[in-house]
XYZ file of C-alpha atoms in Angstrom:
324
model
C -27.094 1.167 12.134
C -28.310 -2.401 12.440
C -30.891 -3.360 15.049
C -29.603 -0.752 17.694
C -26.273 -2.154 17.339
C -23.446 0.784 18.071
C -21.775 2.204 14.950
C -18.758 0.298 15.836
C -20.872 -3.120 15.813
C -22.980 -2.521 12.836
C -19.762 -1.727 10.607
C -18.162 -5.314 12.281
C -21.200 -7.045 11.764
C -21.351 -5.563 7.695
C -17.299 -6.755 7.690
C -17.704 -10.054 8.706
C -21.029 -11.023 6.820
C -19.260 -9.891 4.079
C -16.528 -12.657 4.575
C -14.002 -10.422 6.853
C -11.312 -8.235 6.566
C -9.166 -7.338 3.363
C -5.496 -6.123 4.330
C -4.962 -4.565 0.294
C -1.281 -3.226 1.322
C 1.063 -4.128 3.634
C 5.312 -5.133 3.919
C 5.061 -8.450 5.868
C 8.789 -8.954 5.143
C 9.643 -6.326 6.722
C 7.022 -6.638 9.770
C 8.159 -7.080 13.394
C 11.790 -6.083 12.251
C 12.518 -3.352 14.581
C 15.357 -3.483 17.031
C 17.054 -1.705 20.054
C 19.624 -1.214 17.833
C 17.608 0.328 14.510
C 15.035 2.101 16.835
C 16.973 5.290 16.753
C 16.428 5.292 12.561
C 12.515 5.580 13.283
C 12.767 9.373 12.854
C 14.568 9.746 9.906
C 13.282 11.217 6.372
C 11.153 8.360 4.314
C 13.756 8.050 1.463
C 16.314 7.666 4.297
C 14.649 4.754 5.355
C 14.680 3.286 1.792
C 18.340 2.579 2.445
C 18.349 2.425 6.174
C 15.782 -1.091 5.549
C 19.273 -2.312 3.545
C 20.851 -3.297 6.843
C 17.827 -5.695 7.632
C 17.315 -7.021 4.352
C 21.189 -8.311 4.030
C 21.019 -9.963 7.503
C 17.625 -11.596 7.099
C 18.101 -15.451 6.437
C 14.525 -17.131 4.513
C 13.631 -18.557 7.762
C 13.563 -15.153 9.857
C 11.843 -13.289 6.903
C 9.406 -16.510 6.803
C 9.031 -15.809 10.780
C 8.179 -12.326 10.319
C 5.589 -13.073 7.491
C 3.896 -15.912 9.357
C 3.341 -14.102 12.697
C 1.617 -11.298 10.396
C -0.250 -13.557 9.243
C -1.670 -15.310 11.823
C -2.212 -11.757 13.505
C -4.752 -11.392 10.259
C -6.290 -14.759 10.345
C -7.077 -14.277 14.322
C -8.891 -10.922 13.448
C -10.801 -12.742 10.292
C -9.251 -11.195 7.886
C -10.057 -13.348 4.142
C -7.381 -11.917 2.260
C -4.305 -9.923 2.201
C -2.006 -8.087 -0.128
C 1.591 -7.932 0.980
C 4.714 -6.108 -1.201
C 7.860 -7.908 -1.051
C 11.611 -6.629 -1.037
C 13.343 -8.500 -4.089
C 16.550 -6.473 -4.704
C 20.025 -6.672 -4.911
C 20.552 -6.658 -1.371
C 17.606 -9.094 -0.372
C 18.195 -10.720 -3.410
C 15.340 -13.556 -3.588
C 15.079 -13.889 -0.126
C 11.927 -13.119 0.216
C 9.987 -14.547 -2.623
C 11.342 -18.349 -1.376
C 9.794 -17.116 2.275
C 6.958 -16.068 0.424
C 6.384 -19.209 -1.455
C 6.507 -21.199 1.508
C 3.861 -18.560 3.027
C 1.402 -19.403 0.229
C 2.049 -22.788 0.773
C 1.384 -23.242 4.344
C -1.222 -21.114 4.106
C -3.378 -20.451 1.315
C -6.023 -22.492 2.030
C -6.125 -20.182 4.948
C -6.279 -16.940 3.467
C -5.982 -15.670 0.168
C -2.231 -13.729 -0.161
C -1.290 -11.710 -3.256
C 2.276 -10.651 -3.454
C 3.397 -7.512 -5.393
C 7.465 -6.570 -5.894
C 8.674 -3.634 -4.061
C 11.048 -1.920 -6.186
C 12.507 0.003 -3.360
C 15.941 0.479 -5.952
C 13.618 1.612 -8.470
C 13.411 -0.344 -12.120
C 16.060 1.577 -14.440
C 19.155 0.739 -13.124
C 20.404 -2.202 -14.541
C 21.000 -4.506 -11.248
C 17.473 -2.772 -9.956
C 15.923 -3.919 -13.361
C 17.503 -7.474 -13.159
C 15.602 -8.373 -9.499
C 12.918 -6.342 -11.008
C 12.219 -8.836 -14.156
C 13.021 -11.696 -11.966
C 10.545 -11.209 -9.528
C 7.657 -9.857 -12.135
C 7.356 -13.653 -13.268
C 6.715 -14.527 -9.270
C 4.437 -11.818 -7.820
C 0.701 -11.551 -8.655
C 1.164 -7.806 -8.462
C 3.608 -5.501 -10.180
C 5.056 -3.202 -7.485
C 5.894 0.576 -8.286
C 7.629 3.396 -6.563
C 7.991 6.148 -9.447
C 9.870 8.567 -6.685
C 12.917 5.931 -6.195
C 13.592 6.909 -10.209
C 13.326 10.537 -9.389
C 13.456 13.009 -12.869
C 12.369 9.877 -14.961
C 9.254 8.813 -13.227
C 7.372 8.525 -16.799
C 9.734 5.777 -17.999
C 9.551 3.539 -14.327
C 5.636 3.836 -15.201
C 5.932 2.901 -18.616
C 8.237 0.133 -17.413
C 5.776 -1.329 -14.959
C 2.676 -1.117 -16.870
C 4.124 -2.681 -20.137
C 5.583 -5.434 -17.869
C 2.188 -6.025 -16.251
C 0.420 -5.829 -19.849
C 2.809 -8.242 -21.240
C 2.031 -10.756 -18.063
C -1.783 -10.262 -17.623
C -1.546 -8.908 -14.093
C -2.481 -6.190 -12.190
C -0.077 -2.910 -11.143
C 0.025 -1.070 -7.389
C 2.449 1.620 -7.365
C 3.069 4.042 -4.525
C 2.084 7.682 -5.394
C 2.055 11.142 -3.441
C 3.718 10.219 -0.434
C 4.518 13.384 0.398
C 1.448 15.491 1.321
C 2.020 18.391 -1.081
C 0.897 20.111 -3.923
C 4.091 19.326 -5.957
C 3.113 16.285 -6.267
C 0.953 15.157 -9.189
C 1.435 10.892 -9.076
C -1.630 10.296 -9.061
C -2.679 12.322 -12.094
C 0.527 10.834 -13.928
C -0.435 7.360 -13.164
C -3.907 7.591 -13.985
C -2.570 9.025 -17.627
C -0.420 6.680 -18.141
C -2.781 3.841 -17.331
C -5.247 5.381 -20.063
C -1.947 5.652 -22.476
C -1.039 2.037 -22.021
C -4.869 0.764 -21.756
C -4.416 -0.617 -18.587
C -7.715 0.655 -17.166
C -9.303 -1.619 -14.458
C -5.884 -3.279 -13.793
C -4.285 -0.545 -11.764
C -4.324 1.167 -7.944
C -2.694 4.204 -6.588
C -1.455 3.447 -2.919
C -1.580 6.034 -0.482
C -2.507 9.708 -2.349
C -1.776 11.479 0.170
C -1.121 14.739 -1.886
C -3.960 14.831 -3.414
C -5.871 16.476 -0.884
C -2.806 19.336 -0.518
C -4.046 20.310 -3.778
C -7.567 23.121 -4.627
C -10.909 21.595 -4.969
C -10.785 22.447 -8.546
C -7.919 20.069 -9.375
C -9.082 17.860 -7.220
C -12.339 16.986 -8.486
C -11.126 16.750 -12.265
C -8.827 14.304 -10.914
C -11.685 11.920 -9.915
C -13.036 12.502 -13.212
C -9.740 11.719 -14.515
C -9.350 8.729 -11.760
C -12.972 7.339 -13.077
C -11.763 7.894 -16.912
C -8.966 5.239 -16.300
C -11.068 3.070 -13.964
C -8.265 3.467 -11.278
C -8.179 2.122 -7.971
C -6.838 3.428 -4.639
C -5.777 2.460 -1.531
C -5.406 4.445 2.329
C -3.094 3.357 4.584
C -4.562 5.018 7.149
C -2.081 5.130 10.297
C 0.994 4.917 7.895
C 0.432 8.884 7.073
C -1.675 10.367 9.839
C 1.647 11.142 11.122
C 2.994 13.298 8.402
C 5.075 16.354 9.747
C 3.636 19.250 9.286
C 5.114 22.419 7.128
C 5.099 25.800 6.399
C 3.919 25.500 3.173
C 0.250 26.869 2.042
C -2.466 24.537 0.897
C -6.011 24.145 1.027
C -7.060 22.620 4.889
C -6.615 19.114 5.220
C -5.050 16.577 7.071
C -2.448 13.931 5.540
C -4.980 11.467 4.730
C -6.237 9.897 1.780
C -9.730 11.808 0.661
C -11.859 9.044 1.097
C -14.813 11.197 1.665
C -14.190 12.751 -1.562
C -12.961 9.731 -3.406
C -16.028 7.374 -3.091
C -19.363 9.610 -3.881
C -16.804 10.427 -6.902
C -17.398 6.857 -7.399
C -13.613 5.489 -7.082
C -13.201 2.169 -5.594
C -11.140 2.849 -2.785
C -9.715 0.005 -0.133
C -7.329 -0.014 2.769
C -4.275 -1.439 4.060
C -2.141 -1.354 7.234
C 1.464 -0.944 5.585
C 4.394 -1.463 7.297
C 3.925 -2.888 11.375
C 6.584 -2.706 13.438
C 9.667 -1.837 11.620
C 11.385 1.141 11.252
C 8.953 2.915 9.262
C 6.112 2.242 11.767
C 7.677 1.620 14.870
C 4.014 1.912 16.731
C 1.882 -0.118 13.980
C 0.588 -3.574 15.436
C -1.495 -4.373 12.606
C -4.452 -3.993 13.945
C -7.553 -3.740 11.130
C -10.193 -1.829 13.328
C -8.063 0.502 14.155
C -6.801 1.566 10.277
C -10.431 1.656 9.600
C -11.172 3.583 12.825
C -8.589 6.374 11.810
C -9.660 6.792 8.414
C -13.157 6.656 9.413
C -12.616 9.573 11.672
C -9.601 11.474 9.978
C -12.236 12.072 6.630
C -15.542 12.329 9.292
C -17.022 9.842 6.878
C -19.572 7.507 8.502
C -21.413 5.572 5.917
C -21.134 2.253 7.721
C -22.239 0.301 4.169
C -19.177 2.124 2.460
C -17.201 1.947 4.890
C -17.528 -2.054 5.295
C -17.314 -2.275 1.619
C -13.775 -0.446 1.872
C -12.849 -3.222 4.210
C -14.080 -5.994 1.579
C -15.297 -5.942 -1.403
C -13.747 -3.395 -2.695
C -9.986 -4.969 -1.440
C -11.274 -7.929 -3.018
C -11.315 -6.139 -6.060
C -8.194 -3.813 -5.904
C -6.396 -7.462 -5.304
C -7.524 -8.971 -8.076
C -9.528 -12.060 -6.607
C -13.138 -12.848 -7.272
C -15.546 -14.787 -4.757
């Protein structure tokens, strides 16, 4: 701790000498969307929700997806928060709705706060209409979005998709990866092989890896050998999975959190992010930085304030690509 400061304070203190918060994942698009009317969808299965959102998307003009993006935004900017990465809906349904709001976002406000976009590919990247918005909005976005589950049975070609894409533009690659808090899931492990296969290491971050933790000690620590091997990144979202629903199925004891305590003495940059905020995926989620940090923190018991402030940084910073 810092001069007799509480834990609380020194870890602040760390944050904002160290130029404030980084936000490394979120869906500003989508935040603030939640209605009396959509409310009731709140409990549904995830990959329900990746068509329940379709509703939302079709109705949402540029100016009320601007709205939602803006008043995110300034929520950031009044906690300090330097920087921010945000996925983007650019589909069929949205169509490029989103990327004009999000233009006008960096416009307005990128001398503000540095934004980095990324494509969420929430129709996946094989069908042909999905593929269309997806090549569309890979020339926009500073980050190529992934969601290897929304191609289910041909998750190797929607990597090898993404990462040649990102290759072929310079930029970097966040795909979402063990969602699902069980030990059939391997995403992480695939994704950090096929980063090493395409020679993408450095350029690319697993968001959430959840799963990983579901799996034996064993695995997991060749994994972070495996993680280190392709210079992979990852992200938490803390509150986004803390409320996983439990199951009857057997796994080592853990809770449905990113293994942060794990994943850093390993040596694997590691960030965090809010996710979505008030929609139907979070319905609770204000956005709040402290109190993603404050969840994680607890949910892994790890209290290294350093680390931890450098999870709220630096190391976003460096999953997003931008150098100060």
């Amino acid at each position: 701790m810092l001069d007799n400061m509480s834990p609380k304070d020194a870890v602040l203190q760390k944050i904002k000498e160290k130029g404030g918060w980084v936000n490394t994942h979120a869906h500003l698009d989508r935040a603030y969307s939640l209605t009396k009317d959509t409310f009731s969808f709140t409990n549904s299965y995830l990959k329900e929700k990746w068509h329940l959102v379709d509703d939302m998307k079709r109705n949402s003009t540029v100016d009320v997806i601007y709205a939602r993006m803006e008043r995110a935004i300034n929520h950031f900017l009044e906690q300090g928060a330097q920087a921010v990465g945000t996925f983007i809906d650019v589909d069929e349904v949205i169509e490029d709705r989103s990327i004009i709001a999000a233009q006008r976002l960096k416009e307005n406000y990128g001398k503000d706060i540095e934004i980095r976009f990324a494509n969420q590919v929430l129709k996946g990247v094989i069908d042909p209409k999905a593929k269309h918005w997806f090549d569309l909005s890979s020339d926009f976005v500073d980050i190529i979005g992934g969601l290897p589950a929304k191609d289910f049975g041909r998750e190797d070609e929607h990597l090898d998709i993404l990462l040649s894409t990102a290759k072929s533009k310079g930029k970097l690659v966040h795909v979402h990866v063990d969602q699902f808090n069980t030990d059939e899931e391997k995403e992480t492990e695939q994704l950090a092989r096929k980063t090493i296969e395409h020679g993408m290491q450095g350029k690319v971050t697993a968001v959430h890896s959840i799963s990983v933790a579901a799996h034996p000690k064993k695995y997991r620590m060749e994994l972070y050998d495996l993680i280190k091997e392709a210079d992979m990144h990852v992200i938490s979202c803390p509150t986004a999975w803390i409320d996983h629903n439990r199951t009857e199925r057997l796994a080592p004891s853990h809770n449905s959190m990113t293994p942060v305590d794990e994943m850093i003495p390993a040596g694997i940059c590691v960030a965090f992010g809010t996710d979505n905020i008030n929609d139907i995926y979070k319905p609770f989620s204000d956005g709040d930085l402290w109190t993603e940090l404050r969840v994680m923190l607890e949910a892994c018991h790890y209290y290294d304030v350093e680390k931890l402030s450098d999870i709220a940084t630096v190391n976003g910073l460096k999953v997003l690509g931008i150098e100060k």
